[in-house]
Amino acid sequence: LAGKRIGVMEGTVYADYLLHHPELKVDLQVYSNIGGLVDAMKTDKIDAAFINYYSVLYLEHQYPGIVKALKESIK
């Protein structure tokens, strides 16, 4: 995902991890609410989002043409 725009929710472990690992070279976009994150997905402002699995399943159901959950976990 190097060079990609990655969306995360403010205050999450995903945000903390990506902020503390600049060697991953992602363009981190931090959102304070899920609506902003979804809007960024809809308008192609981000390439991917890091959120918990159950949240992404819900969003995938609500926005099937926009959100697609990865079925495998990433360590």
XYZ file of N, CA, C and O in Angstrom:
300
model
N 0.799 -1.206 0.000
C 0.000 0.000 0.000
C 0.844 1.275 0.000
O 0.315 2.360 0.170
N 2.128 1.114 -0.193
C 3.025 2.284 -0.216
C 2.559 3.277 -1.271
O 2.220 2.909 -2.393
N 2.489 4.537 -0.868
C 2.073 5.587 -1.782
C 0.570 5.751 -1.918
O 0.115 6.664 -2.596
N -0.195 4.896 -1.287
C -1.657 4.965 -1.380
C -2.232 5.845 -0.276
O -1.633 6.045 0.770
N -3.429 6.364 -0.522
C -4.150 7.176 0.464
C -4.978 6.240 1.335
O -5.900 5.590 0.847
N -4.646 6.170 2.611
C -5.290 5.250 3.546
C -6.106 6.035 4.561
O -5.582 6.927 5.234
N -7.383 5.707 4.682
C -8.255 6.359 5.648
C -8.357 5.554 6.927
O -8.440 4.322 6.891
N -8.331 6.243 8.055
C -8.496 5.617 9.366
C -9.353 6.530 10.236
O -9.450 7.734 9.987
N -9.944 5.946 11.258
C -10.697 6.730 12.232
C -9.736 7.258 13.286
O -8.843 6.543 13.740
N -9.933 8.495 13.672
C -9.124 9.142 14.699
C -9.188 8.356 16.014
O -10.245 7.881 16.406
N -8.038 8.177 16.654
C -7.977 7.531 17.954
C -8.006 6.010 17.931
O -8.107 5.381 18.976
N -7.899 5.398 16.750
C -7.918 3.937 16.663
C -6.501 3.373 16.652
O -5.533 4.095 16.407
N -6.398 2.080 16.897
C -5.087 1.430 16.847
C -4.499 1.501 15.443
O -3.287 1.564 15.279
N -5.365 1.517 14.424
C -4.878 1.601 13.045
C -4.206 2.955 12.808
O -3.149 3.023 12.197
N -4.833 4.016 13.298
C -4.250 5.350 13.157
C -2.922 5.430 13.900
O -1.922 5.914 13.353
N -2.889 4.949 15.134
C -1.659 4.968 15.923
C -0.549 4.189 15.232
O 0.592 4.643 15.144
N -0.872 3.008 14.740
C 0.136 2.170 14.098
C 0.711 2.856 12.862
O 1.931 2.936 12.690
N -0.158 3.351 12.000
C 0.320 3.964 10.766
C 1.062 5.276 11.025
O 2.022 5.592 10.320
N 0.650 6.019 12.041
C 1.358 7.249 12.393
C 2.768 6.966 12.901
O 3.685 7.760 12.672
N 2.937 5.836 13.572
C 4.237 5.496 14.157
C 5.102 4.630 13.247
O 6.165 4.165 13.662
N 4.662 4.395 12.018
C 5.443 3.612 11.061
C 5.535 4.343 9.717
O 4.981 3.890 8.707
N 6.273 5.457 9.704
C 6.388 6.224 8.456
C 7.094 5.451 7.340
O 6.950 5.805 6.166
N 7.825 4.409 7.703
C 8.518 3.622 6.683
C 7.541 2.905 5.747
O 7.922 2.458 4.665
N 6.261 2.817 6.144
C 5.251 2.197 5.280
C 4.879 3.102 4.104
O 4.303 2.647 3.124
N 5.213 4.372 4.232
C 5.054 5.354 3.155
C 3.634 5.437 2.605
O 3.412 5.433 1.397
N 2.655 5.483 3.521
C 1.266 5.678 3.105
C 0.881 7.134 3.342
O 1.445 7.816 4.195
N -0.054 7.588 2.559
C -0.612 8.931 2.728
C -1.811 8.772 3.657
O -2.900 8.399 3.234
N -1.599 9.030 4.941
C -2.609 8.770 5.969
C -3.627 9.895 6.029
O -3.266 11.066 6.140
N -4.900 9.520 5.949
C -6.012 10.457 6.057
C -6.815 10.059 7.302
O -7.329 8.941 7.372
N -6.902 10.946 8.285
C -7.557 10.643 9.556
C -8.923 11.330 9.593
O -9.026 12.529 9.311
N -9.953 10.565 9.962
C -11.325 11.069 10.009
C -11.869 10.964 11.423
O -11.610 9.993 12.129
N -12.632 11.970 11.809
C -13.183 11.994 13.167
C -14.512 11.264 13.272
O -14.971 10.960 14.374
N -15.143 10.955 12.126
C -16.396 10.205 12.169
C -16.508 9.300 10.947
O -15.866 9.523 9.929
N -17.334 8.294 11.079
C -17.466 7.285 10.023
C -18.071 7.884 8.759
O -17.761 7.459 7.655
N -18.920 8.902 8.923
C -19.510 9.558 7.757
C -18.459 10.177 6.859
O -18.544 10.091 5.630
N -17.459 10.808 7.462
C -16.364 11.390 6.688
C -15.547 10.335 5.964
O -15.135 10.530 4.814
N -15.336 9.216 6.634
C -14.591 8.111 6.024
C -15.361 7.534 4.839
O -14.795 7.312 3.769
N -16.652 7.321 5.012
C -17.485 6.791 3.921
C -17.528 7.779 2.760
O -17.416 7.386 1.597
N -17.677 9.057 3.065
C -17.689 10.079 2.015
C -16.377 10.064 1.235
O -16.375 10.206 0.010
N -15.261 9.880 1.940
C -13.955 9.809 1.264
C -13.882 8.606 0.337
O -13.285 8.688 -0.740
N -14.503 7.492 0.738
C -14.536 6.314 -0.142
C -15.396 6.601 -1.371
O -15.009 6.270 -2.490
N -16.547 7.223 -1.160
C -17.471 7.525 -2.258
C -16.852 8.450 -3.290
O -17.118 8.328 -4.481
N -16.062 9.392 -2.841
C -15.516 10.421 -3.730
C -14.065 10.157 -4.138
O -13.397 11.056 -4.653
N -13.596 8.940 -3.885
C -12.241 8.528 -4.273
C -11.141 9.398 -3.675
O -10.097 9.601 -4.286
N -11.362 9.895 -2.463
C -10.327 10.655 -1.768
C -9.339 9.734 -1.054
O -8.262 10.172 -0.669
N -9.732 8.471 -0.864
C -8.834 7.466 -0.283
C -8.882 6.211 -1.141
O -9.863 5.952 -1.836
N -7.788 5.446 -1.085
C -7.702 4.202 -1.838
C -8.142 3.001 -1.009
O -8.580 1.990 -1.558
N -7.996 3.098 0.310
C -8.341 2.005 1.220
C -8.600 2.591 2.604
O -8.208 3.726 2.888
N -9.256 1.809 3.436
C -9.511 2.229 4.821
C -9.173 1.070 5.747
O -9.387 -0.087 5.399
N -8.619 1.399 6.887
C -8.343 0.403 7.921
C -9.363 0.610 9.028
O -9.308 1.595 9.749
N -10.309 -0.316 9.135
C -11.311 -0.295 10.204
C -11.545 -1.727 10.647
O -11.149 -2.669 9.964
N -12.199 -1.888 11.803
C -12.371 -3.254 12.294
C -13.313 -4.050 11.395
O -14.129 -3.494 10.658
N -13.180 -5.345 11.465
C -13.848 -6.251 10.536
C -15.369 -6.140 10.599
O -16.035 -6.094 9.569
N -15.941 -6.063 11.788
C -17.391 -6.011 11.901
C -17.942 -4.686 11.386
O -19.023 -4.651 10.787
N -17.205 -3.616 11.562
C -17.627 -2.325 11.013
C -17.609 -2.353 9.496
O -18.525 -1.844 8.847
N -16.574 -2.954 8.927
C -16.507 -3.001 7.465
C -17.592 -3.908 6.892
O -18.134 -3.625 5.818
N -17.958 -4.962 7.604
C -19.058 -5.805 7.120
C -20.358 -5.017 7.073
O -21.142 -5.138 6.124
N -20.596 -4.204 8.090
C -21.780 -3.348 8.111
C -21.735 -2.357 6.947
O -22.716 -2.189 6.213
N -20.589 -1.696 6.763
C -20.472 -0.719 5.683
C -20.574 -1.373 4.308
O -21.141 -0.791 3.381
N -20.061 -2.572 4.185
C -20.152 -3.302 2.921
C -21.620 -3.580 2.588
O -22.030 -3.491 1.426
N -22.407 -3.886 3.607
C -23.841 -4.128 3.412
C -24.565 -2.830 3.036
O -25.455 -2.830 2.182
N -24.199 -1.716 3.661
C -24.841 -0.427 3.408
C -24.414 0.202 2.074
O -25.199 0.900 1.440
N -23.173 -0.034 1.678
C -22.613 0.588 0.473
C -21.939 -0.475 -0.399
O -20.720 -0.457 -0.591
N -22.711 -1.403 -0.961
C -22.108 -2.543 -1.668
C -21.269 -2.161 -2.885
O -20.340 -2.874 -3.234
N -21.533 -1.064 -3.523
C -20.751 -0.671 -4.686
C -19.496 0.110 -4.331
O -18.663 0.379 -5.193
N -19.350 0.463 -3.053
C -18.247 1.315 -2.631
C -17.275 0.590 -1.710
O -16.068 0.700 -1.850
N -17.816 -0.178 -0.758
C -17.004 -0.826 0.278
C -16.897 -2.317 -0.018
O -17.897 -2.978 -0.293
N -15.687 -2.822 0.051
C -15.451 -4.260 -0.113
C -14.477 -4.702 0.966
O -13.358 -4.198 1.047
N -14.921 -5.630 1.800
C -14.075 -6.137 2.882
C -13.087 -7.165 2.350
O -13.433 -7.982 1.505
N -11.862 -7.099 2.854
C -10.905 -8.171 2.580
C -11.274 -9.352 3.436
O -11.595 -9.188 4.609
N -11.244 -10.523 2.902
C -11.675 -11.711 3.645
C -10.540 -12.328 4.463
O -10.772 -13.114 5.345
N -9.306 -11.960 4.156
C -8.178 -12.483 4.911
C -7.664 -11.408 5.861
O -7.764 -10.220 5.570
N -7.131 -11.829 6.987
C -6.605 -10.850 7.934
C -5.179 -10.457 7.543
O -4.469 -11.219 6.892
N -4.809 -9.261 7.941
C -3.465 -8.756 7.685
C -2.827 -8.483 9.019
O -3.380 -7.784 9.854
N -1.676 -9.079 9.249
C -0.991 -8.874 10.525
C -0.214 -7.591 10.508
O 0.322 -7.183 9.511
